[in-house]
């Protein structure tokens, strides 16, 4: 697999894609079978703020959450290497993820994403509370995901096949 474009930062792996496309699951699985550390933007923001994503949105608004995501990326850019980073679905809209690593977009149909998420998982995500609006968001974000991706992966494949493809792709990236 050849990257679709020049790689700026070969030192990390970045997973991007819509909410519920499996970024954290794949990131964790890749970490287990490789020497890459694992970082999850949502989990780090939640622990730094000592608040859930839902509470950050409710108490401070989405704009504030996006600023926290930008801060997270700036920290990654200057301090983190050899890590697989799973990102919140909106993060590529506020920061160019190519600056923090080799970008893999997990591509999945909207209806598949919805079917995979439990009610509890949906409730954790403020921007999934209105399905029609979420679908519009999905459509509007796809271009940005594709623009930033060095590699586009079929997110519907089993986890072990996705991680295999990622390692294969990374083997050809010069660090
Ligand atoms: C968001 C995605 C969520 C989380 C927040 C906003 C988005 O992360 O960052 O609820 O704007 O798409 P996941 O993509 O891990 O669900």
Coordinates of C-alpha atoms and ligand atoms in Angstrom, one line a residue:
X1 CA 0.0 0.0 0.0
X2 CA 1.4 3.4 -1.0
X3 CA 0.5 6.6 1.0
X4 CA -1.8 8.9 -1.0
X5 CA 0.5 11.8 -0.3
X6 CA 3.7 12.9 1.3
X7 CA 4.2 12.0 4.9
X8 CA 5.2 15.0 7.1
X9 CA 5.6 13.2 10.4
X10 CA 6.4 9.5 10.2
X11 CA 6.8 9.1 14.0
X12 CA 3.2 8.4 15.1
X13 CA 0.2 6.6 13.7
X14 CA -3.1 8.6 13.7
X15 CA -6.5 7.1 13.4
X16 CA -9.3 9.4 12.1
X17 CA -12.9 8.8 11.2
X18 CA -16.5 9.5 12.3
X19 CA -17.7 8.8 15.8
X20 CA -18.0 5.1 16.4
X21 CA -15.9 4.0 13.5
X22 CA -13.7 1.9 15.8
X23 CA -10.7 4.2 16.1
X24 CA -10.1 3.4 19.8
X25 CA -10.6 -0.3 19.3
X26 CA -8.2 -0.5 16.4
X27 CA -5.7 1.8 18.2
X28 CA -5.7 -0.5 21.3
X29 CA -5.4 -3.6 19.2
X30 CA -2.5 -2.2 17.2
X31 CA -0.7 -1.2 20.4
X32 CA -1.1 -4.9 21.7
X33 CA 0.7 -6.4 18.7
X34 CA 3.3 -3.7 18.1
X35 CA 5.8 -1.5 20.0
X36 CA 3.6 1.6 19.5
X37 CA 2.2 3.2 22.7
X38 CA -1.5 4.0 22.6
X39 CA -3.1 7.4 23.2
X40 CA -6.8 8.4 22.9
X41 CA -7.6 12.1 22.5
X42 CA -11.0 11.9 24.2
X43 CA -9.7 9.8 27.1
X44 CA -6.7 12.2 27.7
X45 CA -8.9 15.3 27.5
X46 CA -11.4 13.7 30.0
X47 CA -8.7 12.8 32.5
X48 CA -7.0 16.2 32.2
X49 CA -10.3 18.0 32.7
X50 CA -11.6 15.5 35.2
X51 CA -14.9 15.7 33.3
X52 CA -16.7 13.5 30.7
X53 CA -16.9 14.7 27.1
X54 CA -20.6 15.2 27.7
X55 CA -20.0 17.4 30.7
X56 CA -17.4 19.4 28.9
X57 CA -19.9 20.1 26.1
X58 CA -22.7 20.8 28.5
X59 CA -20.7 23.1 30.9
X60 CA -18.4 24.8 28.5
X61 CA -19.7 24.3 24.9
X62 CA -18.3 22.6 21.8
X63 CA -15.9 25.5 21.0
X64 CA -14.1 25.0 24.3
X65 CA -13.8 21.3 23.6
X66 CA -12.3 22.0 20.2
X67 CA -9.7 24.2 21.9
X68 CA -8.8 21.3 24.1
X69 CA -8.4 19.1 21.1
X70 CA -6.1 21.6 19.5
X71 CA -4.0 21.8 22.7
X72 CA -3.9 18.0 22.7
X73 CA -2.5 18.0 19.1
X74 CA 0.1 20.6 19.9
X75 CA 1.3 18.5 22.8
X76 CA 1.5 15.4 20.6
X77 CA 3.4 17.4 18.0
X78 CA 6.1 18.5 20.3
X79 CA 6.3 15.7 22.8
X80 CA 5.1 12.3 21.5
X81 CA 6.6 9.8 19.2
X82 CA 6.1 6.1 18.4
X83 CA 2.5 6.1 19.4
X84 CA -0.8 5.2 17.9
X85 CA -3.2 8.0 18.5
X86 CA -7.0 7.6 18.2
X87 CA -8.7 10.9 17.7
X88 CA -12.2 12.3 18.3
X89 CA -14.3 12.4 15.1
X90 CA -14.3 16.2 14.9
X91 CA -10.6 16.7 15.6
X92 CA -9.4 16.7 12.0
X93 CA -11.7 19.7 11.4
X94 CA -9.7 21.8 13.9
X95 CA -6.2 20.5 13.4
X96 CA -4.4 19.0 10.4
X97 CA -3.7 15.5 11.7
X98 CA -0.9 15.0 9.1
X99 CA 1.2 17.2 11.4
X100 CA 1.1 14.6 14.2
X101 CA 1.7 11.3 12.3
X102 CA 0.8 9.0 9.5
X103 CA -2.9 9.3 9.0
X104 CA -5.3 6.3 8.6
X105 CA -8.9 7.0 7.9
X106 CA -11.3 4.3 9.0
X107 CA -14.1 4.5 6.4
X108 CA -17.5 3.1 7.3
X109 CA -21.0 3.7 6.1
X110 CA -23.2 5.8 8.4
X111 CA -25.8 3.1 8.9
X112 CA -23.2 0.5 9.8
X113 CA -21.8 2.9 12.4
X114 CA -25.2 3.5 13.9
X115 CA -25.9 -0.3 14.0
X116 CA -22.7 -1.0 15.8
X117 CA -23.2 1.6 18.6
X118 CA -25.2 0.6 21.7
X119 CA -27.6 3.1 23.2
X120 CA -25.1 3.8 25.9
X121 CA -22.3 4.5 23.4
X122 CA -24.6 6.9 21.5
X123 CA -25.6 8.7 24.7
X124 CA -21.9 9.4 25.5
X125 CA -21.6 11.4 22.3
X126 CA -23.5 14.8 22.3
X127 CA -23.3 15.1 18.5
X128 CA -25.1 11.8 18.0
X129 CA -28.2 12.9 19.9
X130 CA -30.0 14.0 16.7
X131 CA -29.5 11.2 14.1
X132 CA -30.5 13.4 11.1
X133 CA -28.0 16.1 12.1
X134 CA -25.3 13.4 12.8
X135 CA -25.8 12.1 9.3
X136 CA -25.4 15.6 7.8
X137 CA -22.2 15.9 9.9
X138 CA -21.0 12.6 8.6
X139 CA -21.5 13.7 5.0
X140 CA -19.9 17.1 5.5
X141 CA -16.8 15.7 7.2
X142 CA -15.9 12.9 4.8
X143 CA -14.0 15.3 2.5
X144 CA -11.7 16.4 5.3
X145 CA -11.1 12.8 6.4
X146 CA -10.1 11.9 2.9
X147 CA -8.0 15.0 2.4
X148 CA -5.9 14.2 5.5
X149 CA -5.6 10.4 5.0
X150 CA -2.4 8.9 3.9
X151 CA -4.2 5.6 3.9
X152 CA -7.9 4.8 3.7
X153 CA -9.0 1.6 5.3
X154 CA -12.3 -0.3 5.2
X155 CA -13.5 0.0 8.7
X156 CA -16.0 -2.8 8.3
X157 CA -13.2 -5.4 8.1
X158 CA -12.3 -7.5 11.2
X159 CA -9.9 -5.8 13.6
X160 CA -7.0 -8.2 13.0
X161 CA -7.1 -7.5 9.3
X162 CA -7.2 -3.7 9.8
X163 CA -4.2 -3.8 12.2
X164 CA -2.3 -6.1 9.8
X165 CA -2.9 -3.7 6.9
X166 CA -1.7 -0.8 9.1
X167 CA 1.5 -2.5 10.1
X168 CA 2.1 -3.5 6.5
X169 CA 1.6 0.1 5.4
X170 CA 3.9 1.4 8.2
X171 CA 6.7 -1.1 7.2
X172 CA 7.1 1.0 4.0
X173 CA 7.2 4.3 5.8
X174 CA 10.7 5.5 6.4
X175 CA 11.2 6.7 10.0
Ligands
LIG1 C1 -16.9 14.0 18.4 C2 -16.5 12.7 18.5 C3 -16.3 12.1 19.8 C4 -15.9 13.1 20.9 C5 -16.9 14.2 20.9 C6 -17.1 14.9 19.6 C7 -17.2 14.6 17.1 O1 -15.2 11.1 19.7 O2 -14.6 13.7 20.6 O3 -18.1 13.6 21.4 O4 -17.3 15.8 16.9 O5 -17.2 13.8 16.1 P1 -15.4 9.7 18.9 O6 -15.1 9.9 17.5 O7 -14.4 8.8 19.6 O8 -16.8 9.2 19.2

